[in-house]
Amino acid sequence: MARRISPTFLRRFFSLAIVLLAIPAALSITVFVMDQPVRLGERSPRTIVAPDLIRVPDPEATARARRQAADEVEPVLVDDQEAKAAIVQNVRDAFAAVRDARAPDQTGRRAKRGEQKAAMRQRLPMLGEEALDLLVRLDDDEVAQVSAEALSVAQLFARQRITQENVTTAVEEQLPTELVVRSFPPGVANSVVDPIIRGSLRPTVREDVAATQERRESAAAAVSEVIRSYPAFSVIVAAGDTPDEVQIAALKSRGLEGSEPWRPIVKALLIALILTVAVSGYLRTYRTALWRSSRRVLLLAVLFLGFSLALEVLALLEPSAVSGWRYAAPVGAVVMLATILFDPPVGILVALPAAVLVGYTTQGETGPTVFAAVAALVSVPLVTRLSSRKDLRRAAWQSTLLYGVLAGMTAIVFADATTAPIAILGGLINGVVTAMLVNTSLPFLETSFKVVTATSLLDLADRNHPLLRELEQRALGSYNHSILVSTMVERACRAIGADALLGSTAALYHDIGKVRQPWFFVENQFGIANPHDELEPDVSALIIQEHVTDGISMAKSYRLPPEIVEGIATHHGTTVVTYFYRRALEHAHPGDHVDESQFRYKGRKPASKEMAVLMLADCTEGASRATAQNNRNLSRQDLENIVYTLVAERVDDGQLDESSLTFHELRTVQESFIETLTGVYHPRIAYPPPIARKGDQAELPSGAPSPSALTAKGDGEVTVPTGG
């Protein structure tokens, strides 16, 4: 047969799984949603928005701008004397060739025109046949004139600064004009001079390479570094785009480039492990009761998990990485819940890990981390003493104002004044979110983990609760008794510093078991005979004892908290049903043995101050009520005798051995009981019965009982000491 796994083991297993697996996983959500790595040359897996103005140098654009500036620098030009001389010399050489072809030989004989043309054609390839014909027909003087005019035109061009780019322009625009204004034989200008000048013309300036390079370098150096800007809330890189080096640099400048998923997961695991060891060590050493409660340890783990998820949700929803929005982290919510569900010391304990988690998720920003620590500490007193729903609402608006002020001050101290408005807004949002989280999650946590808090006790203290309504309808006497006992317990607990709300609420339910058989209890016997008169003492005692077990059964069926069930189980402890035990002794035959254990309640001794006070309040109120039925004018001394006697009996019987009540507190409780009972059972005026007048003689109405005939029966549950 398979071994059944205990709930305690399961709860501790789940607690460990939450702190070492679930919390690191929760803290890593943004890694997979918002922090996937963006790499150069690969498509971006996400769209990344600039949190503020980002300015990043753009080397490629800078180089391009500097090249453009250098290219725009005009070359440094200097006169090319050789080119100028060459222009004139080429023209001179051309006409020298003409003269040579026309010159007679040593015998004085000129060559034939065909031979002259052949000689000129060989040396002057730029000339056409028409030009050659003209040259051979000219006489020597005309040739000399044409040569001189051509040299004059060449010299004119040689004196100009002609660049390589405007050589053609000079030929096309200036040369025709110069030929027109000069005197040439018909046809010679265009056929002879024009081709010779064109063939000779060249740039008269040359580039000074060294000077040009120096100027271009200076121009490039004068160009400032090109900066690529990404305004706040603008897209740095869109999902699906391939980022360049500048975009990657912009992301790295703000730590937005992402990282490998395993790194933040390992970091989250380490931070969870560190906090778990620290908190566990504290609880095991200083809060052993909480440490031994697997349900409460699981609840604490759930609170940290919820807070981790809240931090990640804030990171996903925040409009930017501006530190002011980090002040909206609901650290107050987890601290308030821990204070309400556990106690103030645990709330203060939770403040430290909560602040550490805020520092982790904000990448170590000082302002939000300090704010989280301070806000956590100031949240504890706000919910330490809750006595009504009004107190919880007051804590909500007080925390909202406090968080706003603290956020603004912290931002000014640890950041700068420009972030203060956003920080204040974040703090106010924090307060609103905290109020919402506390109010919505508290009932769920109370029910799921069976934790009694002030708010759940306030709900249980509502007289419209079904169990209390049933008690009122079916056992009115027991209901009135419970109301008075609740008042006594509340005043006494408040006097000794115990939980007055827990004690008074438990007192309201301590006798709910009597609704099963209400007529067997004297406070509910209105106008009927006492059924115990027909029963044996042991049977009556059993019926009386069963109201405890019946009450426990009913409380569990209505899912009342364990602390309330404890009040039902311990309000009689293991005391003896004295009245019926004495009746059994009286009716026993000589030599018969009466087993006292059969007349003892089958409950448990109270283990807390509140339950011990409830036990004492129950017996003293019942005895005072029973005594008051016989003596309506109980004195303070009578009530003191009842209280001191019954308390001493419980102490002597060991019923308070397991509670933590001190003798000083016990005296305070007794004094509180006496004050309360005196206010209830104070002396009253005995009003006479109505007088029926017959003539002038006053008579008692027929059938009116005499004062001496007014008697009352005892409770049957308590020993009624004799009053003074």
Short mmCIF file of N, CA, C and O in Angstrom, two decimals, residues 13 81 169 190 244 389 391 425 470 513 587:
data_model
loop_
_atom_site.label_atom_id
_atom_site.label_comp_id
_atom_site.label_asym_id
_atom_site.label_seq_id
_atom_site.Cartn_x
_atom_site.Cartn_y
_atom_site.Cartn_z
N PHE A 13 7.25 21.46 0.80
CA PHE A 13 7.81 21.23 -0.53
C PHE A 13 7.41 22.37 -1.48
O PHE A 13 8.24 22.90 -2.22
N GLN A 81 54.21 77.41 -66.09
CA GLN A 81 55.01 78.16 -67.05
C GLN A 81 55.41 77.30 -68.24
O GLN A 81 55.45 77.77 -69.39
N THR A 169 36.04 75.31 -73.24
CA THR A 169 35.27 76.55 -73.21
C THR A 169 36.06 77.69 -73.85
O THR A 169 35.52 78.50 -74.62
N ASN A 190 40.06 80.09 -90.35
CA ASN A 190 39.33 78.89 -89.93
C ASN A 190 40.03 77.61 -90.35
O ASN A 190 39.95 76.59 -89.66
N ASP A 244 22.30 48.64 -36.82
CA ASP A 244 23.67 48.91 -37.20
C ASP A 244 24.50 49.17 -35.95
O ASP A 244 24.01 49.07 -34.83
N ARG A 389 -13.20 48.20 9.79
CA ARG A 389 -12.92 48.43 8.38
C ARG A 389 -12.48 49.87 8.15
O ARG A 389 -11.72 50.16 7.23
N ASP A 391 -10.48 51.54 9.93
CA ASP A 391 -9.04 51.62 10.15
C ASP A 391 -8.28 51.23 8.88
O ASP A 391 -7.25 51.82 8.55
N LEU A 425 4.19 61.13 -8.50
CA LEU A 425 3.08 60.43 -9.16
C LEU A 425 3.20 58.92 -8.96
O LEU A 425 2.21 58.24 -8.68
N GLU A 470 -28.64 31.89 14.22
CA GLU A 470 -29.25 30.63 14.67
C GLU A 470 -29.21 30.52 16.19
O GLU A 470 -30.19 30.08 16.82
N GLY A 513 -22.69 25.38 20.18
CA GLY A 513 -23.11 23.98 20.24
C GLY A 513 -24.43 23.79 20.97
O GLY A 513 -25.09 22.75 20.81
N HIS A 587 -26.52 10.63 44.89
CA HIS A 587 -27.42 9.51 44.58
C HIS A 587 -26.71 8.17 44.60
O HIS A 587 -27.37 7.12 44.47
#
